[in-house]
Amino acid sequence: MSEDVRMTLDAVRTLARTVLLGSGLSQAHAEAVAETMVAGERDGCASHGIYRLLVAANSIAKGVVAVDADPVVSEPAPALVRVDGGGGFAQLAFERGRVRLEEKAHGYGIAALALTNVVHFAALWPEVEALAERGLVALAVTPSHAWVAPAGGTVPVFGTNPIAFGWPRPGDHPFVFDFATSAVARGEIELHRRAGRPVPDDWGYDADGKPTTDAAAVLNGAMRTFGGHKGSALAAMVELLAGPLIGDMTSRESLDADAARGGSPIGGELIVAIDPAGFLGDAVADHLARAETMFAAIEGQGARLPSQRRYAARARSLAEGVVIPPALYRDIMALVPGE
Amino acid sequence: MSEDVRMTLDAVRTLARTVLLGSGLSQAHAEAVAETMVAGERDGCASHGIYRLLVAANSIAKGVVAVDADPVVSEPAPALVRVDGGGGFAQLAFERGRVRLEEKAHGYGIAALALTNVVHFAALWPEVEALAERGLVALAVTPSHAWVAPAGGTVPVFGTNPIAFGWPRPGDHPFVFDFATSAVARGEIELHRRAGRPVPDDWGYDADGKPTTDAAAVLNGAMRTFGGHKGSALAAMVELLAGPLIGDMTSRESLDADAARGGSPIGGELIVAIDPAGFLGDAVADHLARAETMFAAIEGQGARLPSQRRYAARARSLAEGVVIPPALYRDIMALVPGE
């Protein structure tokens, strides 16, 4: 097969579930994980689409993931929710804790949800978008594996440590951003390596601490943070908030725990949710309208809002389906049981 | 006078209070504001030291500040505190709300403090440092005036919109960062303008949207965000969290309200505080120790922790006092009543 494969989103969902179930995941996990891959593919995020089936299957094959973990919800303080994921993928743990987080945000004005002991390999935007669609302001962070050097160093300490934020926009998709505090997402470097393309020389260092354009060397060496010492400070914040603060691993500890199996990061995630009605009472609509004025000032000068491309891709995908590169399709089909 | 002036921190405090009282501030405000200037000078942050006396005096002279405002504390939701600053400087409003924020963080696990209707011209690190010294994890954000263009544009929408974070370190100064989401702090550009020095051409645009090295042109045009679209996304988040979310102004609204008087930004600030004991119970010490392992991995490769220079300057200043440039000292002495 040498041509792009066009698929409906339903077909992507079915394929994703089939591969995930075939690799041993329980039904509940397979459905939760498949949804985030469908969302990535739908929104034109190739590095978080069904490409991630290869990543998930690898983590499962390496024994990194508890395939039938049953997440356990607890409430360690009035405005805090914890979900112990039992070593399973994060998606189901988030789903199990989401409603309690929403209730607590409404009840107390602000609340936080910690996912612990979960395997993480998906983007955070589906989570903050889901919360913002329900009217909440949401901030989510998670460490990963120690792949990223602090500003001023060349030895990995941080993960790619994304920060995601969601803001409700009545009648429109939420304002959502989700970016790695590394110079780029690791998935981007992996895609460069798969394609045999060089990377810019400011993405990372080789194992000797020298800048390099060799994607594989960066993957084996250290990535850089974005934005110099500011991005590095944010990466440290992510480590602290979704590591020691919630009793879970730092990116270094997660990589050590992986013991060179090459699995996805195991650890924690912190999600903070704020109810706009907490501070605003019945004036929420008035003040959300003032946010819209700011968005208009950004778009009015030709600058883009974050997620604008993603929402545009979503509209196209819902109408026309998505296109999968042939090599990726072949790799995924090799994982389908009986193929 | 053409030589640097060496002063003890007590002398800086006395001078700051004298100037602030002389400019009409009430005793409570003068003391609160003076402390943040002493802290800036002490920690080697020239742009947030007693240089800011000129800024404060200007805002007061222009009628932007309510000089004897009495901040009013309320609790709009169980885990939320609001302080209406009544148009006065932010420092006293923060002090009035701090204890309730701490109590709520301990009681609910997470809590937020909104300062509204305050004039802001100080750094945020004194606030997150104070909370972290009391064992809390703290995040603070505030918009300013619309001086900063979004990535992809050249027209100001955002303020310099700092993000500050504090993390407790038992037996040591807290881990603290505080940075503008603009490419640099506006105070830095002002210091360049005062010194007649050019700025790098990636700090901002002139009023025609062209990159420039003229500090005055950037001050009249638009500053850039740090870190491209990621910094721009964070700047938008700061606007939303400490503007519409708490019922206060965006940076554009604040600049419009200033009506070309050239005063400091008026608006809001959001501070989130999390009690580590909320998620960790009696295991706080164990997990804070794991954070120390991460800090050691950063410092062990020769990279700096944020605030490390500031703490080093603090140790020197406490021992030897601080040095004030002669031109600045002359400008400040001109504000002392009866001089």
XYZ file of C-alpha atoms in Angstrom:
678
model
C 0.000 0.000 0.000
C 1.470 3.326 -1.025
C -1.461 5.735 -0.944
C -3.003 7.708 1.911
C -5.899 5.955 3.580
C -9.060 7.970 4.156
C -11.144 6.907 7.151
C -14.264 8.137 8.908
C -13.865 8.977 12.581
C -16.089 6.017 13.417
C -13.718 3.784 11.503
C -10.758 5.277 13.391
C -12.575 4.601 16.670
C -13.291 1.008 15.714
C -9.721 0.426 14.588
C -8.304 1.979 17.747
C -10.551 -0.065 20.021
C -9.788 -3.242 18.116
C -6.037 -2.758 18.407
C -6.241 -1.789 22.072
C -8.514 -4.699 22.997
C -6.324 -7.015 20.967
C -3.272 -5.852 22.862
C -4.941 -6.876 26.105
C -6.564 -3.690 27.443
C -9.857 -4.015 29.294
C -12.987 -2.731 27.564
C -13.272 0.373 29.786
C -9.647 1.353 29.212
C -9.778 0.597 25.480
C -12.786 2.866 25.048
C -11.308 5.736 27.078
C -7.921 5.537 25.363
C -9.451 5.209 21.890
C -11.456 8.422 22.391
C -8.335 10.531 22.933
C -6.736 9.048 19.816
C -9.868 9.733 17.788
C -9.844 13.297 19.148
C -6.196 13.751 18.173
C -6.713 12.377 14.685
C -9.927 14.389 14.269
C -8.172 17.618 15.284
C -5.197 17.157 12.968
C -2.732 16.390 15.775
C -0.848 13.603 14.026
C 1.498 13.061 16.947
C -1.474 12.415 19.258
C -3.677 10.556 16.828
C -3.710 6.867 16.050
C 0.051 6.968 15.707
C -0.192 6.590 19.477
C -1.600 3.074 19.016
C 1.988 2.035 18.361
C 3.064 3.767 21.568
C 0.267 2.215 23.626
C 0.831 -1.252 22.209
C 4.524 -0.960 22.984
C 3.883 0.073 26.606
C 1.454 -2.813 27.018
C 3.832 -5.308 25.424
C 6.649 -4.144 27.706
C 4.504 -4.777 30.769
C 4.492 -1.115 31.792
C 0.682 -0.829 31.908
C -1.833 -2.526 34.194
C -4.274 -3.452 31.427
C -7.335 -3.961 33.631
C -6.612 -1.482 36.456
C -9.705 -0.219 38.248
C -9.118 3.440 39.237
C -9.992 4.266 42.860
C -11.424 7.701 43.726
C -10.807 9.325 47.110
C -11.225 12.795 48.626
C -8.219 13.639 50.775
C -9.489 17.167 51.553
C -12.784 18.975 50.922
C -11.652 20.596 47.654
C -9.301 17.816 46.517
C -10.002 14.631 44.571
C -7.479 11.892 44.041
C -7.754 8.996 41.612
C -5.278 6.179 42.075
C -5.021 4.778 38.585
C -3.535 1.477 39.730
C -0.904 1.582 37.028
C -3.370 1.816 34.153
C -3.633 4.432 31.431
C -4.592 7.940 32.604
C -7.677 8.409 30.447
C -9.993 6.186 32.484
C -8.662 7.619 35.754
C -9.530 11.114 34.554
C -13.027 10.045 33.541
C -13.585 8.474 36.953
C -12.549 11.656 38.793
C -13.966 14.306 36.501
C -17.476 14.559 37.903
C -16.299 14.862 41.511
C -13.844 17.574 40.401
C -16.652 19.484 38.725
C -18.882 19.166 41.789
C -16.127 20.380 44.079
C -15.258 23.317 41.826
C -18.903 24.360 41.894
C -19.173 23.842 45.640
C -15.932 25.444 46.817
C -15.107 27.808 43.948
C -11.824 26.042 43.189
C -10.831 22.380 43.356
C -8.033 20.093 42.238
C -7.902 16.555 40.911
C -4.738 14.484 41.189
C -4.326 11.401 39.062
C -1.655 9.175 40.545
C -0.032 5.963 39.442
C -1.168 6.354 35.841
C 0.573 5.739 32.519
C 0.497 8.895 30.454
C 0.927 9.196 26.707
C -1.922 11.421 25.536
C -2.353 15.179 25.159
C -3.925 17.131 28.002
C -6.205 19.273 25.874
C -9.065 16.746 25.727
C -9.284 17.017 29.511
C -9.210 20.817 29.881
C -11.499 21.130 26.872
C -14.027 18.770 28.483
C -13.987 20.833 31.681
C -14.221 24.149 29.836
C -17.138 22.819 27.795
C -18.862 22.343 31.131
C -18.230 25.972 32.051
C -15.108 25.593 34.185
C -11.695 27.189 33.870
C -9.130 24.384 33.925
C -5.369 24.032 34.207
C -3.626 20.658 33.817
C 0.010 19.622 34.136
C 1.916 16.341 34.054
C 5.580 15.342 34.099
C 6.805 12.566 31.828
C 10.216 10.929 31.530
C 13.454 12.830 32.195
C 14.227 13.788 28.609
C 14.681 17.566 28.941
C 17.654 19.515 30.288
C 17.162 22.582 32.487
C 18.256 25.922 31.004
C 21.972 26.217 31.648
C 22.526 22.445 31.580
C 22.589 19.558 29.087
C 21.581 16.617 31.299
C 17.905 15.583 31.335
C 15.981 16.348 34.515
C 12.505 17.349 33.325
C 9.924 15.624 31.210
C 8.319 17.345 28.264
C 5.973 18.572 31.010
C 2.966 19.992 29.215
C 0.760 22.781 30.518
C -2.837 22.862 29.299
C -5.461 25.493 29.951
C -9.132 25.746 29.091
C -11.520 28.702 29.240
C -15.250 28.454 28.476
C -16.649 30.407 25.518
C -20.439 30.255 25.427
C -21.599 29.328 21.936
C -18.095 28.554 20.720
C -15.326 26.006 21.233
C -13.420 26.732 24.457
C -10.191 28.730 24.411
C -7.692 25.902 24.904
C -3.949 25.627 24.799
C -1.732 22.652 25.527
C 1.967 22.841 24.964
C 5.080 21.028 26.037
C 7.510 23.092 28.102
C 10.182 21.373 26.035
C 11.206 23.188 22.851
C 8.933 20.788 20.951
C 6.811 17.763 21.757
C 8.790 14.546 21.902
C 6.363 13.050 19.427
C 7.532 15.651 16.898
C 11.119 14.490 17.235
C 9.993 10.881 16.918
C 8.128 11.748 13.725
C 11.303 13.403 12.376
C 13.297 10.315 13.218
C 10.744 8.053 11.527
C 10.856 10.287 8.439
C 14.660 10.527 8.447
C 14.479 14.329 8.654
C 16.983 16.442 10.610
C 15.739 18.610 13.481
C 16.707 22.279 14.067
C 19.886 22.556 16.114
C 18.155 24.297 19.004
C 15.839 21.429 19.893
C 18.366 19.505 21.943
C 21.747 18.019 22.694
C 23.368 14.677 22.028
C 24.464 12.442 24.876
C 27.760 14.358 25.080
C 25.907 17.637 25.655
C 26.595 19.004 22.146
C 23.848 20.632 20.023
C 22.812 18.345 17.172
C 20.395 18.092 14.237
C 20.184 14.297 14.506
C 16.715 13.420 15.821
C 17.841 10.068 17.181
C 20.759 11.724 18.986
C 18.399 14.193 20.668
C 16.113 11.336 21.703
C 19.128 9.647 23.289
C 20.553 12.880 24.662
C 18.540 15.799 26.009
C 15.796 18.032 24.680
C 15.774 21.740 25.506
C 13.007 23.672 27.214
C 11.184 26.377 25.276
C 11.764 30.011 26.160
C 15.104 29.681 27.948
C 15.107 30.031 31.732
C 11.390 30.900 31.801
C 10.357 27.664 30.113
C 12.793 25.827 32.343
C 11.171 27.354 35.445
C 7.743 26.272 34.206
C 9.033 22.751 33.554
C 10.241 22.615 37.156
C 6.842 23.846 38.348
C 5.117 21.047 36.429
C 7.442 18.467 38.018
C 6.671 19.781 41.488
C 2.897 20.177 41.085
C 2.234 16.803 39.490
C 5.075 14.955 41.236
C 6.009 15.535 44.879
C 2.909 17.663 45.622
C 0.608 14.720 44.888
C 2.968 12.011 46.101
C 3.907 10.794 42.684
C 7.091 10.446 40.690
C 9.261 13.082 39.095
C 10.253 12.537 35.463
C 13.626 11.212 36.594
C 11.993 8.723 38.945
C 9.554 7.690 36.204
C 12.368 7.019 33.760
C 14.267 5.060 36.393
C 11.123 3.027 37.143
C 10.808 2.245 33.448
C 14.127 0.410 33.756
C 14.947 0.843 30.063
C 11.792 -0.947 28.916
C 10.982 2.065 26.726
C 7.437 2.401 28.045
C 5.359 5.558 28.399
C 5.825 7.690 31.526
C 4.245 6.479 34.741
C 3.327 9.082 37.295
C 0.835 11.741 38.145
C -1.172 14.628 36.799
C -2.700 17.646 38.496
C -5.824 19.355 37.206
C -7.108 22.559 38.836
C -10.656 23.671 38.066
C -12.207 27.033 38.918
C -15.884 27.887 38.661
C -16.294 31.391 37.195
C -19.472 31.756 39.267
C -17.338 31.510 42.402
C -15.985 35.040 42.062
C -18.594 36.386 39.657
C -21.901 35.095 41.000
C -24.631 35.893 38.506
C -22.383 38.217 36.467
C -20.561 35.360 34.701
C -21.971 36.162 31.268
C -20.948 39.834 31.507
C -17.364 38.992 32.319
C -17.032 36.163 29.821
C -18.120 38.739 27.236
C -15.117 40.883 28.239
C -12.875 37.912 27.527
C -14.438 37.716 24.074
C -13.409 41.333 23.486
C -9.812 40.319 24.169
C -10.043 37.337 21.823
C -11.414 39.650 19.133
C -8.452 42.025 19.621
C -6.095 39.095 19.001
C -7.891 37.717 15.973
C -8.641 41.185 14.636
C -4.950 41.813 13.970
C -4.514 38.503 12.161
C -2.981 36.609 15.072
C -4.314 33.163 15.847
C -5.904 31.905 19.017
C -4.416 28.644 20.268
C -6.440 25.613 19.091
C -7.852 27.545 16.139
C -6.143 25.212 13.666
C -7.288 22.256 15.708
C -10.921 23.335 15.606
C -10.678 23.999 11.872
C -9.263 20.506 11.349
C -12.087 19.127 13.474
C -14.719 20.703 11.252
C -13.020 19.198 8.177
C -12.621 15.761 9.762
C -16.224 15.598 10.878
C -17.277 16.359 7.308
C -14.685 14.444 5.314
C -12.986 11.962 7.610
C -9.239 11.823 8.131
C -6.255 10.725 6.073
C -3.709 8.260 7.425
C -0.244 7.978 5.839
C 0.277 4.524 4.298
C 3.340 3.568 6.374
C 1.528 4.372 9.599
C -1.583 2.516 8.461
C 0.534 -0.525 7.651
C 2.244 -0.432 11.062
C -1.116 -0.172 12.817
C -2.762 -2.909 10.772
C 0.090 -5.207 11.780
C -1.247 -4.868 15.335
C -4.800 -5.933 14.440
C -5.434 -9.454 15.743
C -5.784 -11.955 12.906
C -4.424 -9.596 10.236
C 26.754 63.883 43.544
C 28.465 61.501 41.132
C 29.321 58.453 43.235
C 27.254 55.409 44.166
C 25.447 55.762 47.470
C 25.734 52.907 49.948
C 22.757 52.471 52.263
C 21.676 49.991 54.905
C 18.346 48.271 54.317
C 16.941 50.154 57.301
C 17.950 53.406 55.644
C 16.292 52.289 52.393
C 13.138 51.484 54.353
C 13.120 54.862 56.070
C 13.734 56.693 52.807
C 10.989 54.744 51.015
C 8.461 55.366 53.785
C 9.364 59.046 53.941
C 8.883 59.527 50.205
C 5.647 57.543 50.146
C 4.168 59.325 53.157
C 5.295 62.637 51.703
C 3.516 61.842 48.467
C 0.293 61.401 50.377
C 0.008 57.661 51.025
C -1.564 56.544 54.273
C 0.705 55.010 56.908
C -0.567 51.456 56.322
C -0.060 51.687 52.553
C 3.319 53.409 52.865
C 4.624 50.642 55.114
C 3.294 47.833 52.900
C 4.621 49.400 49.695
C 7.987 50.284 51.218
C 8.546 46.647 52.228
C 8.325 45.395 48.642
C 10.786 48.077 47.512
C 13.185 47.172 50.307
C 12.839 43.517 49.274
C 13.597 44.381 45.637
C 16.609 46.480 46.512
C 17.828 43.871 49.013
C 17.579 41.079 46.429
C 19.419 42.971 43.693
C 16.289 43.539 41.557
C 17.047 47.122 40.555
C 13.900 47.441 38.467
C 11.747 46.553 41.503
C 13.793 48.371 44.132
C 13.543 51.986 45.214
C 13.567 53.006 41.567
C 9.871 52.216 41.942
C 9.486 55.191 44.280
C 9.509 57.302 41.130
C 6.812 55.088 39.634
C 4.658 55.168 42.768
C 5.025 58.923 43.205
C 4.038 59.427 39.578
C 0.911 57.270 39.923
C -0.047 59.153 43.072
C 0.579 62.556 41.486
C -1.537 61.584 38.482
C -4.446 60.715 40.750
C -4.434 57.052 39.725
C -4.122 55.729 43.293
C -6.554 55.946 46.195
C -3.940 56.932 48.792
C -5.913 55.930 51.891
C -8.027 53.063 50.519
C -9.125 50.549 53.126
C -9.155 47.081 51.512
C -12.314 45.045 52.154
C -12.107 41.253 52.539
C -14.958 38.961 51.512
C -15.446 35.236 50.946
C -17.546 34.656 47.847
C -17.206 30.841 48.060
C -15.851 28.467 50.685
C -12.367 28.214 49.135
C -12.241 31.729 47.660
C -11.173 35.025 49.214
C -11.639 38.391 47.580
C -10.044 41.655 48.646
C -11.460 44.794 47.077
C -8.516 47.135 47.232
C -10.639 50.233 46.739
C -8.250 51.637 44.145
C -5.217 51.562 46.441
C -1.876 49.852 45.925
C -1.980 46.055 45.847
C 0.490 45.392 48.652
C -1.859 46.233 51.526
C -4.726 44.344 49.869
C -2.542 41.244 49.695
C -1.569 41.580 53.344
C -5.215 41.900 54.352
C -6.188 38.726 52.472
C -3.150 36.559 53.066
C -4.121 34.953 56.364
C -7.588 33.964 55.180
C -6.033 32.471 52.040
C -3.665 30.417 54.178
C -6.497 29.239 56.431
C -8.610 28.218 53.456
C -5.721 26.393 51.769
C -5.199 24.418 54.965
C -8.899 23.785 55.393
C -9.879 22.836 51.845
C -6.550 21.702 50.365
C -6.593 24.426 47.706
C -7.838 28.013 47.798
C -7.628 31.201 45.768
C -7.313 34.873 46.636
C -8.436 37.545 44.188
C -7.260 41.106 44.659
C -9.515 43.444 42.732
C -9.466 47.152 42.083
C -5.805 47.515 43.042
C -2.929 49.489 41.528
C -0.088 47.134 40.692
C 3.519 48.049 40.163
C 5.516 45.575 42.250
C 6.934 42.128 41.607
C 4.866 39.082 42.577
C 7.692 37.097 44.139
C 7.390 38.697 47.588
C 3.861 37.298 47.752
C 4.523 33.733 46.613
C 7.697 33.675 48.688
C 5.722 34.701 51.792
C 3.215 31.904 51.195
C 5.912 29.313 50.461
C 7.770 30.327 53.614
C 4.590 29.356 55.438
C 4.631 25.918 53.818
C 2.209 26.505 50.945
C 2.636 26.061 47.206
C 1.616 29.317 45.543
C 0.921 30.575 42.045
C 0.224 34.263 41.326
C -0.673 36.108 38.127
C -1.652 39.662 37.235
C -2.299 41.570 34.009
C -0.953 45.099 33.615
C -1.435 47.614 30.803
C -1.840 46.560 27.154
C 1.787 46.899 26.148
C 2.464 43.454 24.624
C 1.444 42.078 21.236
C 0.213 38.503 20.848
C 2.445 36.152 18.835
C 1.574 36.696 15.198
C 0.588 40.333 15.735
C 2.184 43.704 16.499
C -0.657 45.513 18.291
C -0.660 45.472 22.116
C -3.318 43.331 23.767
C -1.605 41.809 26.796
C 0.177 43.297 29.747
C 3.604 42.119 30.793
C 1.500 39.584 32.689
C 3.889 37.968 35.165
C 3.579 34.437 36.496
C 5.083 33.735 39.896
C 5.411 30.409 41.689
C 6.628 29.433 45.122
C 7.476 26.034 46.571
C 8.474 25.454 50.197
C 11.959 24.131 50.966
C 12.334 23.268 54.634
C 15.541 24.790 56.005
C 16.178 26.809 52.855
C 14.754 29.755 50.952
C 11.696 28.682 48.931
C 11.990 27.736 45.264
C 10.546 30.868 43.670
C 10.247 32.169 40.154
C 8.553 35.295 38.892
C 8.826 36.274 35.279
C 7.023 38.491 32.823
C 5.394 36.669 29.925
C 6.673 39.579 27.836
C 10.126 39.073 26.324
C 11.498 41.207 29.185
C 10.095 43.186 32.088
C 8.911 46.647 31.093
C 11.100 48.080 33.845
C 14.115 46.733 31.951
C 13.161 48.680 28.846
C 12.586 51.781 30.963
C 16.047 51.389 32.498
C 17.510 51.098 28.975
C 15.681 54.245 27.946
C 16.925 56.117 31.020
C 20.460 54.971 30.272
C 20.167 55.777 26.552
C 21.026 52.183 25.641
C 19.520 50.333 22.643
C 17.479 47.196 23.246
C 17.824 43.917 21.292
C 15.665 43.930 18.164
C 13.529 41.026 19.342
C 12.081 42.800 22.385
C 9.394 44.650 20.514
C 7.960 46.714 17.702
C 7.552 50.424 17.087
C 4.112 51.969 16.674
C 4.168 51.013 12.977
C 4.655 47.339 13.821
C 8.339 47.286 12.775
C 11.055 45.636 14.928
C 13.263 48.299 16.550
C 16.199 48.712 18.927
C 14.937 52.065 20.212
C 13.747 51.563 23.794
C 11.419 54.566 23.653
C 9.890 53.306 20.408
C 9.152 49.926 21.977
C 7.586 51.642 24.992
C 5.339 53.544 22.586
C 4.780 50.553 20.307
C 4.456 46.950 21.414
C 6.579 44.539 23.398
C 6.797 40.891 22.369
C 5.929 37.875 24.468
C 8.677 35.451 25.452
C 8.760 32.011 23.870
C 6.674 32.704 20.771
C 3.139 31.309 20.687
C 3.614 29.478 24.005
C 4.456 32.659 25.900
C 1.607 34.375 24.108
C -0.810 31.653 25.247
C 0.382 32.059 28.829
C -0.061 35.834 28.597
C -3.667 35.268 27.507
C -4.181 32.882 30.419
C -2.955 35.535 32.848
C -5.368 38.083 31.369
C -8.266 35.681 31.752
C -7.451 34.403 35.254
C -6.779 37.777 36.832
C -9.197 39.765 34.669
C -12.620 38.436 33.617
C -12.484 35.431 35.986
C -12.372 37.713 39.014
C -14.476 40.495 37.544
C -11.602 42.845 36.968
C -10.064 44.596 33.993
C -8.016 43.204 31.150
C -4.769 45.020 30.332
C -6.515 46.833 27.485
C -9.300 48.000 29.790
C -6.745 49.080 32.394
C -4.814 51.147 29.876
C -8.046 52.721 28.630
C -9.056 53.523 32.228
C -5.688 55.211 32.745
C -6.743 57.693 30.064
C -3.149 58.574 29.140
C -2.271 59.705 32.658
C 0.716 57.337 32.577
C -0.148 55.691 35.883
C 0.541 52.127 36.966
C -1.906 49.398 35.952
C -5.182 49.158 37.829
C -6.845 45.796 37.968
C -6.738 42.430 39.617
C -4.480 39.626 40.708
C -5.161 35.953 41.330
C -3.186 33.894 43.825
C -3.775 30.151 44.154
C -2.427 28.379 47.234
C -2.199 24.621 47.761
C -1.398 22.924 51.058
C 0.989 20.005 50.437
C -0.609 18.217 53.390
C -3.869 18.140 51.434
C -2.718 15.352 49.135
C 0.198 14.086 51.228
C -1.157 13.991 54.782
C 1.695 13.228 57.160
C 4.073 12.290 54.326
C 4.849 15.899 53.374
C 8.481 15.758 54.480
C 9.156 12.582 52.464
C 7.826 14.106 49.270
C 9.435 17.513 49.724
C 12.695 15.576 50.024
C 12.050 14.129 46.557
C 11.733 17.681 45.233
C 15.133 18.420 46.766
C 16.576 15.535 44.748
C 15.350 17.248 41.601
C 16.804 20.603 42.648
C 20.121 18.850 43.287
C 20.039 17.347 39.781
C 19.657 20.855 38.350
C 22.342 22.482 40.438
C 24.622 19.457 40.163
C 25.103 20.079 36.426
C 25.919 23.762 36.956
C 22.468 25.094 36.057
C 20.908 27.685 38.324
C 17.656 27.506 40.216
C 15.446 30.561 39.730
C 15.927 33.133 42.512
C 19.400 31.799 43.305
C 21.002 35.123 42.313
C 18.336 36.952 44.264
C 19.052 34.988 47.429
C 22.783 35.512 46.980
C 22.227 39.262 46.628
C 20.065 39.152 49.729
C 22.856 37.633 51.786
C 25.244 40.349 50.579
C 22.754 43.157 51.165
C 21.967 42.024 54.679
C 25.685 42.047 55.444
C 26.870 45.077 53.500
C 23.832 47.156 52.597
C 22.974 48.160 49.039
C 24.401 50.554 46.483
C 22.205 53.143 44.773
C 23.327 54.791 41.488
C 23.856 58.554 41.962
C 21.322 59.688 39.332
C 18.600 57.524 40.854
C 19.461 58.706 44.366
C 19.243 62.328 43.205
C 15.841 61.720 41.559
C 14.515 60.075 44.702
C 15.888 62.748 47.055
C 14.036 65.325 44.990
C 10.834 63.631 46.192
C 11.718 63.903 49.898
C 9.560 66.591 51.485
C 11.636 69.607 52.511
C 14.700 68.549 50.492
